[in-house]
N, CA, C and O of each residue as an XYZ file, in Angstrom:
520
protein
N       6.947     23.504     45.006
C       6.906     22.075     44.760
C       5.795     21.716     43.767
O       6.086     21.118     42.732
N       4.701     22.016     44.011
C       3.620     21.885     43.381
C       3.924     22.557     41.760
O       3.332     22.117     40.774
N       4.647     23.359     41.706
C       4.616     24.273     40.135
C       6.184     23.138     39.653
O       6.047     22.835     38.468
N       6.798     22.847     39.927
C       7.605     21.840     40.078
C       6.569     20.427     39.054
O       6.614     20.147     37.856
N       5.720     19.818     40.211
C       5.070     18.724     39.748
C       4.694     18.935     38.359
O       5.123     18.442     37.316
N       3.661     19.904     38.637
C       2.986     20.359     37.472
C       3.930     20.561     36.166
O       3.445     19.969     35.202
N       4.801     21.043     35.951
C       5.748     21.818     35.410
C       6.213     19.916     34.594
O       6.222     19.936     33.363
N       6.451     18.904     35.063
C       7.075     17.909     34.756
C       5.970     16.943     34.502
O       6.145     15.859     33.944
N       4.692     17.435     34.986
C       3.266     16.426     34.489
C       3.029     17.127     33.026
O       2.565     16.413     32.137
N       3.291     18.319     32.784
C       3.086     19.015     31.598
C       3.951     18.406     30.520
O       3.465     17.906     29.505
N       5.518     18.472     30.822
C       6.179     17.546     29.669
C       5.796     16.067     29.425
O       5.671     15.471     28.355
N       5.642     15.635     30.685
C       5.660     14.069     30.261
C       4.330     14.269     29.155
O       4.606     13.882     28.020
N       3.022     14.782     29.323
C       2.207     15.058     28.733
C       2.666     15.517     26.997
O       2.271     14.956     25.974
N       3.277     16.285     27.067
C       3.830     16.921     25.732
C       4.185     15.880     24.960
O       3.651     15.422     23.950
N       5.528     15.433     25.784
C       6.327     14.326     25.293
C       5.838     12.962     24.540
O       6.277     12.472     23.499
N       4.684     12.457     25.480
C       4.386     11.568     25.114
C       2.982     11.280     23.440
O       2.900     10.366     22.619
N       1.926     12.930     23.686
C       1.766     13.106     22.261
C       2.810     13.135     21.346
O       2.835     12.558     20.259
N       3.755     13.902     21.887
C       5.268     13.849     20.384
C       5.410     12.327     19.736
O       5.530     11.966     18.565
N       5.348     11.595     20.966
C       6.175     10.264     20.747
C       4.689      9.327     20.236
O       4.746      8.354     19.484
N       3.741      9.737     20.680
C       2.665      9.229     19.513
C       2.825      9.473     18.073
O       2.833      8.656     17.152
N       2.982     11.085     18.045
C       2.950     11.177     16.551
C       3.953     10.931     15.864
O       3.998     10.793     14.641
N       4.841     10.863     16.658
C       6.196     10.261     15.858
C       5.728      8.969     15.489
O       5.829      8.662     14.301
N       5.455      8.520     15.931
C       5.002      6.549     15.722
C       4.028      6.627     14.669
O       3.929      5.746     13.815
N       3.045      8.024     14.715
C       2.269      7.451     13.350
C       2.488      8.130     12.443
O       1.714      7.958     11.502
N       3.654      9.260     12.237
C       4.371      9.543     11.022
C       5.066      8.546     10.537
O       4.895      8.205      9.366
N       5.986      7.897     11.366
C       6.231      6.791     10.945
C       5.770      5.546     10.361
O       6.580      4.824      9.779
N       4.390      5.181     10.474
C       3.765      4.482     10.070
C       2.943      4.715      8.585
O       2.446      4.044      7.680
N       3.115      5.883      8.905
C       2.609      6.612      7.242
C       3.414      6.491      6.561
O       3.209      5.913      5.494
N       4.510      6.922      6.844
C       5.832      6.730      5.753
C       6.066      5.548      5.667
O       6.748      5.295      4.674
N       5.732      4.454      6.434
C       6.087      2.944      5.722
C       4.595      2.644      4.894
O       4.695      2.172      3.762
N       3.419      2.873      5.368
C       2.711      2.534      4.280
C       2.831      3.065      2.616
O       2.418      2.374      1.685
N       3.296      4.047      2.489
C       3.022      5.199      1.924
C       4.461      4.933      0.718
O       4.463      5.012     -0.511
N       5.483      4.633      1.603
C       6.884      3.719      1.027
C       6.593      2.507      0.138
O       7.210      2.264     -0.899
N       5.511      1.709      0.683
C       5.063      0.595     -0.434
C       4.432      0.962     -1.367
O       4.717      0.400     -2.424
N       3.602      1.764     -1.400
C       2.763      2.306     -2.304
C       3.186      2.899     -3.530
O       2.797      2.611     -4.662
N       4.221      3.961     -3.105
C       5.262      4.163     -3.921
C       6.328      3.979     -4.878
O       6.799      4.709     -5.750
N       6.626      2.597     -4.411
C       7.223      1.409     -4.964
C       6.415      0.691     -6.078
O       6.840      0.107     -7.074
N       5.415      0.841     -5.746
C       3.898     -0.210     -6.314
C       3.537      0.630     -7.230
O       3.644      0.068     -8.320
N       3.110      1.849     -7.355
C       2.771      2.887     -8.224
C       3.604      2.857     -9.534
O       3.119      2.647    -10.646
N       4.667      3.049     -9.322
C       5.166      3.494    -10.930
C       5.366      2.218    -11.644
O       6.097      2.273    -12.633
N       4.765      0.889    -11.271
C       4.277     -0.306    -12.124
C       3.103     -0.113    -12.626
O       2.820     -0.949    -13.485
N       2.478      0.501    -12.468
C       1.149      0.608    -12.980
C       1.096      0.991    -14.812
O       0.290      0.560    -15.636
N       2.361      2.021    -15.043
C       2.220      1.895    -16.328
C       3.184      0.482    -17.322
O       3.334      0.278    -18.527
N       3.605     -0.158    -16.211
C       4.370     -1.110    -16.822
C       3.114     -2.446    -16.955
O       3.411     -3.210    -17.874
N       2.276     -2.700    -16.484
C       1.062     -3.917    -16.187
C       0.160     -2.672    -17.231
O      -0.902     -3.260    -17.437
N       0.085     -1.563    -17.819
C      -0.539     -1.271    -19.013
C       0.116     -1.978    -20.277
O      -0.359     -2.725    -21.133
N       1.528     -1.400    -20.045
C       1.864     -2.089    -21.374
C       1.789     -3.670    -21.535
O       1.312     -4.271    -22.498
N       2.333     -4.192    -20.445
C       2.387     -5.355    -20.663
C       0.936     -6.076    -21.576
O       0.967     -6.763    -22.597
N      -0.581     -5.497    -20.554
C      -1.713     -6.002    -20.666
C      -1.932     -5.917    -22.249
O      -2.603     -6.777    -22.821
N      -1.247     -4.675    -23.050
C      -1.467     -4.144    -24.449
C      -1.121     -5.249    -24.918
O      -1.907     -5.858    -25.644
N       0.332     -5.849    -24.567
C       1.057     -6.735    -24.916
C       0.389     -8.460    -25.225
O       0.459     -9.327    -26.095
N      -0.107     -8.288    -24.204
C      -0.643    -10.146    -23.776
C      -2.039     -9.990    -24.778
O      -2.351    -10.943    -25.492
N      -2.999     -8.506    -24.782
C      -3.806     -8.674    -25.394
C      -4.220     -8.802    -26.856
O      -5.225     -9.281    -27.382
N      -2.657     -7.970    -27.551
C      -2.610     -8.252    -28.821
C      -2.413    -10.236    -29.241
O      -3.058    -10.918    -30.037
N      -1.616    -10.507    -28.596
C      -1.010    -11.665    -28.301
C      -2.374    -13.013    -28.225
O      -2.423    -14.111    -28.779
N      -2.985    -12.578    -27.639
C      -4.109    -13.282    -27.171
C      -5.265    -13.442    -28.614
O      -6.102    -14.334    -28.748
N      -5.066    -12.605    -29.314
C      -6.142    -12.632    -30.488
C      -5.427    -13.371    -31.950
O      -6.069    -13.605    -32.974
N      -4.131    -13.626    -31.776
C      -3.325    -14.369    -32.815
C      -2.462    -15.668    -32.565
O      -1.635    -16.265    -33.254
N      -3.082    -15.904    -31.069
C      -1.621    -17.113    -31.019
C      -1.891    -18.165    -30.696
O      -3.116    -18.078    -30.785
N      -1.694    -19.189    -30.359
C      -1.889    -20.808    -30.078
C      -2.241    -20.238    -28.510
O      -3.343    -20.444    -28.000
N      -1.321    -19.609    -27.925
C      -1.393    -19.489    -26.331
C      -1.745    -18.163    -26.218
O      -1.087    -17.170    -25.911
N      -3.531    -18.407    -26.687
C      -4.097    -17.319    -26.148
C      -4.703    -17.463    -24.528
O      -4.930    -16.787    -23.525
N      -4.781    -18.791    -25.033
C      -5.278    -19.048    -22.921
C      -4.760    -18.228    -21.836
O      -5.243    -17.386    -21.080
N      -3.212    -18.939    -22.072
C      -2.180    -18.209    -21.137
C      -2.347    -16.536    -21.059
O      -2.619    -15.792    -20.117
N      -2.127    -16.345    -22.148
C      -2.238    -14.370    -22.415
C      -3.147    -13.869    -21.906
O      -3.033    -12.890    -21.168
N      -4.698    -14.666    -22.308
C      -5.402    -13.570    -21.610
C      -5.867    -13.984    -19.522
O      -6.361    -13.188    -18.724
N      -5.393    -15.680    -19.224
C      -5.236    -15.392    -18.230
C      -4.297    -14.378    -17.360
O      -4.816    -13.765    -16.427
N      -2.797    -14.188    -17.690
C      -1.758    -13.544    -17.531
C      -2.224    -12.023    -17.326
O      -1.913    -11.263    -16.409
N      -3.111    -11.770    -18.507
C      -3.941    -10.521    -18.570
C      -4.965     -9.784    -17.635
O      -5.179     -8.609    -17.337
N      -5.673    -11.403    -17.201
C      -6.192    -10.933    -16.073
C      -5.742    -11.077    -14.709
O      -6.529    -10.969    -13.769
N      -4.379    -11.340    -14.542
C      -3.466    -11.424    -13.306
C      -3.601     -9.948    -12.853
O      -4.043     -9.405    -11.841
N      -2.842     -9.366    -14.422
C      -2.179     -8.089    -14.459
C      -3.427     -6.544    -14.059
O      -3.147     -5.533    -13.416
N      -5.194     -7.022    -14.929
C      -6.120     -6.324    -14.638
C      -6.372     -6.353    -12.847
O      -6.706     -5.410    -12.131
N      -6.135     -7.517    -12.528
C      -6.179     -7.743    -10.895
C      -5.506     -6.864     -9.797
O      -5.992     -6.282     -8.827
N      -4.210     -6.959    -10.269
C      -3.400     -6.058     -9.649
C      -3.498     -4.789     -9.800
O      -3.308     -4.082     -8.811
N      -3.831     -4.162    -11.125
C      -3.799     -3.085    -11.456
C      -5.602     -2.256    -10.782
O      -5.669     -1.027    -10.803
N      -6.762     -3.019    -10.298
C      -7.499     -3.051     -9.773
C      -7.381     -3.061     -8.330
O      -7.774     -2.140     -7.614
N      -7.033     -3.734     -8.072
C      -6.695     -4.021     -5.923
C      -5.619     -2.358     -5.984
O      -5.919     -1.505     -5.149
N      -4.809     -2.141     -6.671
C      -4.112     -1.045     -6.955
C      -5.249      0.512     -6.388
O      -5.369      1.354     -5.498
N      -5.677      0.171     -7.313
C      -7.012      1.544     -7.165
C      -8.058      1.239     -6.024
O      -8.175      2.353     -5.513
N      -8.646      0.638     -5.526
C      -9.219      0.092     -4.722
C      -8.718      0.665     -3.884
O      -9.245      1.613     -3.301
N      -7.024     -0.018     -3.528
C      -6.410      0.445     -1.992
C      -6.174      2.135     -2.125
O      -6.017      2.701     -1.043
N      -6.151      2.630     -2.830
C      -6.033      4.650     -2.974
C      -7.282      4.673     -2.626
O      -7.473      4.945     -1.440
N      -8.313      4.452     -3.352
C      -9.870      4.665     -3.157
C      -9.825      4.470     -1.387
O     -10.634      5.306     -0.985
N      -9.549      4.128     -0.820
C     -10.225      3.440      0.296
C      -9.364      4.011      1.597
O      -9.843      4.470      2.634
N      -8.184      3.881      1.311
C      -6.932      4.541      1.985
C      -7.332      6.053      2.569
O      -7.449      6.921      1.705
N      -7.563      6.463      4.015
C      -8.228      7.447      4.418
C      -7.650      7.481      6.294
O      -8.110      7.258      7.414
N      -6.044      8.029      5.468
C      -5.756      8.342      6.853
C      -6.485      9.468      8.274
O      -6.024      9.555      9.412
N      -7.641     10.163      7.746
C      -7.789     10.797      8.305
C      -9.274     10.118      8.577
O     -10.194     10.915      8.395
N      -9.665      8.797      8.978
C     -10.638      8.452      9.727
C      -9.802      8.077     10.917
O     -10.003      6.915     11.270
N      -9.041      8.643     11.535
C      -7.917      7.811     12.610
C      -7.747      9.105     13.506
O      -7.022      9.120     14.501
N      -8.468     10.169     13.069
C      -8.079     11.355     13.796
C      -9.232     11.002     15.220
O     -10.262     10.328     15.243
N      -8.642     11.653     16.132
C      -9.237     11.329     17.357
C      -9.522      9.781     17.716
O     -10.588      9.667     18.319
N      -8.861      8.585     17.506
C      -9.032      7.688     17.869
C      -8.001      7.574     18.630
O      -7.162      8.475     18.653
N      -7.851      6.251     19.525
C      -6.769      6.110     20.450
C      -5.609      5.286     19.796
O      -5.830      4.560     18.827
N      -4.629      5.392     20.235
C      -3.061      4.768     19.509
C      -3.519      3.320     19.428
O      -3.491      3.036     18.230
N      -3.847      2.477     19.994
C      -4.349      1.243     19.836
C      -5.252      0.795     18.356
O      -5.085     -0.253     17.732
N      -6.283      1.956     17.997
C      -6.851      1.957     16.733
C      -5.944      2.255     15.992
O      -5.707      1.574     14.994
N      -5.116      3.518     16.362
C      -4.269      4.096     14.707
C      -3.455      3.065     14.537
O      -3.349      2.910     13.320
N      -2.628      2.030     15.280
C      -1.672      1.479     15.120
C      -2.288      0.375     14.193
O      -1.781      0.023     13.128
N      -3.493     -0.148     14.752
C      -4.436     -1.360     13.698
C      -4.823     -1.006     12.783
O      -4.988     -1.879     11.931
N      -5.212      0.504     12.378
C      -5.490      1.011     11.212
C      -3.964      0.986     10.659
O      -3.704     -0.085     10.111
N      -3.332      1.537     10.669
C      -1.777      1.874      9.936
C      -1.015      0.293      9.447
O      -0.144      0.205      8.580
N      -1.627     -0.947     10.289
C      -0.645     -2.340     10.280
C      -1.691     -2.772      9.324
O      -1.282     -3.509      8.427
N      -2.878     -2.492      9.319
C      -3.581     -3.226      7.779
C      -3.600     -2.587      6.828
O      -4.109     -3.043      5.804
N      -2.997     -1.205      6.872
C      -3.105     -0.766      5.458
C      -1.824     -0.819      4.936
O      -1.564     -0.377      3.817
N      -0.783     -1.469      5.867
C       0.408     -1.818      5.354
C       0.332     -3.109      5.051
O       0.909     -3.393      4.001
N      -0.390     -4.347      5.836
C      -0.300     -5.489      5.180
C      -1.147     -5.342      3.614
O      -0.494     -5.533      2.588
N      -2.312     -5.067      3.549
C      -3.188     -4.741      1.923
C      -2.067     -4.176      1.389
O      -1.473     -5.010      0.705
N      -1.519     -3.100      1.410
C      -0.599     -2.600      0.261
C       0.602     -3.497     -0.056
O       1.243     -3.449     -1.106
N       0.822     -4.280      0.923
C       1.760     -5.225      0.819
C       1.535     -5.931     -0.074
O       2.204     -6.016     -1.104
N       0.455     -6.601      0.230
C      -0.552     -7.737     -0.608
C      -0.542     -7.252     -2.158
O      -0.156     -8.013     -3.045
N      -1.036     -5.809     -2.447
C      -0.846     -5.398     -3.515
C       0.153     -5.268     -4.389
O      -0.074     -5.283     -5.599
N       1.733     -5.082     -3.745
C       2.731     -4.804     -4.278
C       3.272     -6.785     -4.665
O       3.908     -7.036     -5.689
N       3.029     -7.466     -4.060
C       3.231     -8.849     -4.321
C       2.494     -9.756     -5.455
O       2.864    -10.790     -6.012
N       1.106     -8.843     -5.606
C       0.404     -9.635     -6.537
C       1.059     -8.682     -7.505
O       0.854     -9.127     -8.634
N       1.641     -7.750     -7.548
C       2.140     -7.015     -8.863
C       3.035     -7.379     -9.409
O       3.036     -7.599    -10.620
N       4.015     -7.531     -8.650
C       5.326     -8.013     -8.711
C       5.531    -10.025     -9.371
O       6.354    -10.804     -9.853
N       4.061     -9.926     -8.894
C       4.020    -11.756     -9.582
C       3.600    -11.880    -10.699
O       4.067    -12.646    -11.543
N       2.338    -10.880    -10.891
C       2.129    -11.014    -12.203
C       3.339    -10.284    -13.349
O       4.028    -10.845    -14.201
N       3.278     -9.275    -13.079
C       4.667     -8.828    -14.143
C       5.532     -9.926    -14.326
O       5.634    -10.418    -15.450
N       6.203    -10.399    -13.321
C       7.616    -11.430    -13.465
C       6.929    -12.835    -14.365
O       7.633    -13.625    -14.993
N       5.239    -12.933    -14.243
C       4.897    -14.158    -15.136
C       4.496    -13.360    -16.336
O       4.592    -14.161    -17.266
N       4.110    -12.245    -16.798
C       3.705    -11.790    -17.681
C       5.222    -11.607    -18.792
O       5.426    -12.034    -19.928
N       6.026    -10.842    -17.922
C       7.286    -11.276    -18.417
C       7.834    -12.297    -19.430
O       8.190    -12.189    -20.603
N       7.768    -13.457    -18.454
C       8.393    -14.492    -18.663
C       7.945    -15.104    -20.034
O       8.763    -15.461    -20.881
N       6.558    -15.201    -20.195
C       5.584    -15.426    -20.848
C       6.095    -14.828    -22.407
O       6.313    -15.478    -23.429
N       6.160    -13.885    -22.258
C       6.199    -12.691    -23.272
C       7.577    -12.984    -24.126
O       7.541    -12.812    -25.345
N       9.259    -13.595    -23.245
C       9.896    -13.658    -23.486
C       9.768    -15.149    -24.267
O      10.845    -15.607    -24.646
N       8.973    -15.680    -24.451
C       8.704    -16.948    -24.757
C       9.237    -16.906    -26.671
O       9.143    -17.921    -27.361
């Protein structure tokens, strides 16, 4: 009976690290999913910035350009910042309660990041098409 108990205190035990780390693989792969998304803009907010900055030294609406410009330096900054800082492995040995608060803010910031990107391009854009 007793090797019995034991025997089924051992899985639930197993089981339930599995089903932790399943939850924070999962959570990696959604942060990690935005990021990804967000990344290969980075050389598109170069060109653009080339764009607004030539723009900015010859035109009536240099205002606009080089604000637009610094939308685009913004994003492309909070960009590097969140890699710089991003350090899944201060979460090792903490309890699921921390990893889960660590993993939900580095998905809202990257969020944050992929939105200010996505705004400035679509105004840098727009701008450009002028």
């Amino acid at each position: 009976m007793k090797k019995i108990l034991l025997s089924v205190l051992m899985l639930s035990v197993v089981f339930s690290c599995s089903k932790s780390e399943d939850k924070q693989k999962k959570m990696i792969e959604e942060v990690m999913a935005v990021h990804d998304e967000v990344m290969p803009k980075m050389d598109e907010i170069m060109t653009l910035k080339g764009q607004l900055d030539s723009i900015s030294k010859v035109s009536s609406d240099s205002s606009k350009a080089k604000e637009l410009y610094v939308a685009l330096d913004s994003a492309d900054v909070k960009m590097m910042e969140w890699m710089e800082k991003y350090n899944p492995d201060q979460v090792k040995g903490k309890s699921e309660e921390e990893v889960v608060k660590y993993y939900e803010g580095e998905k809202n910031k990257i969020v944050k990041v992929k939105e200010l990107t996505n705004a400035s391009i679509e105004e840098a854009k727009a701008f450009l098409k002028k």
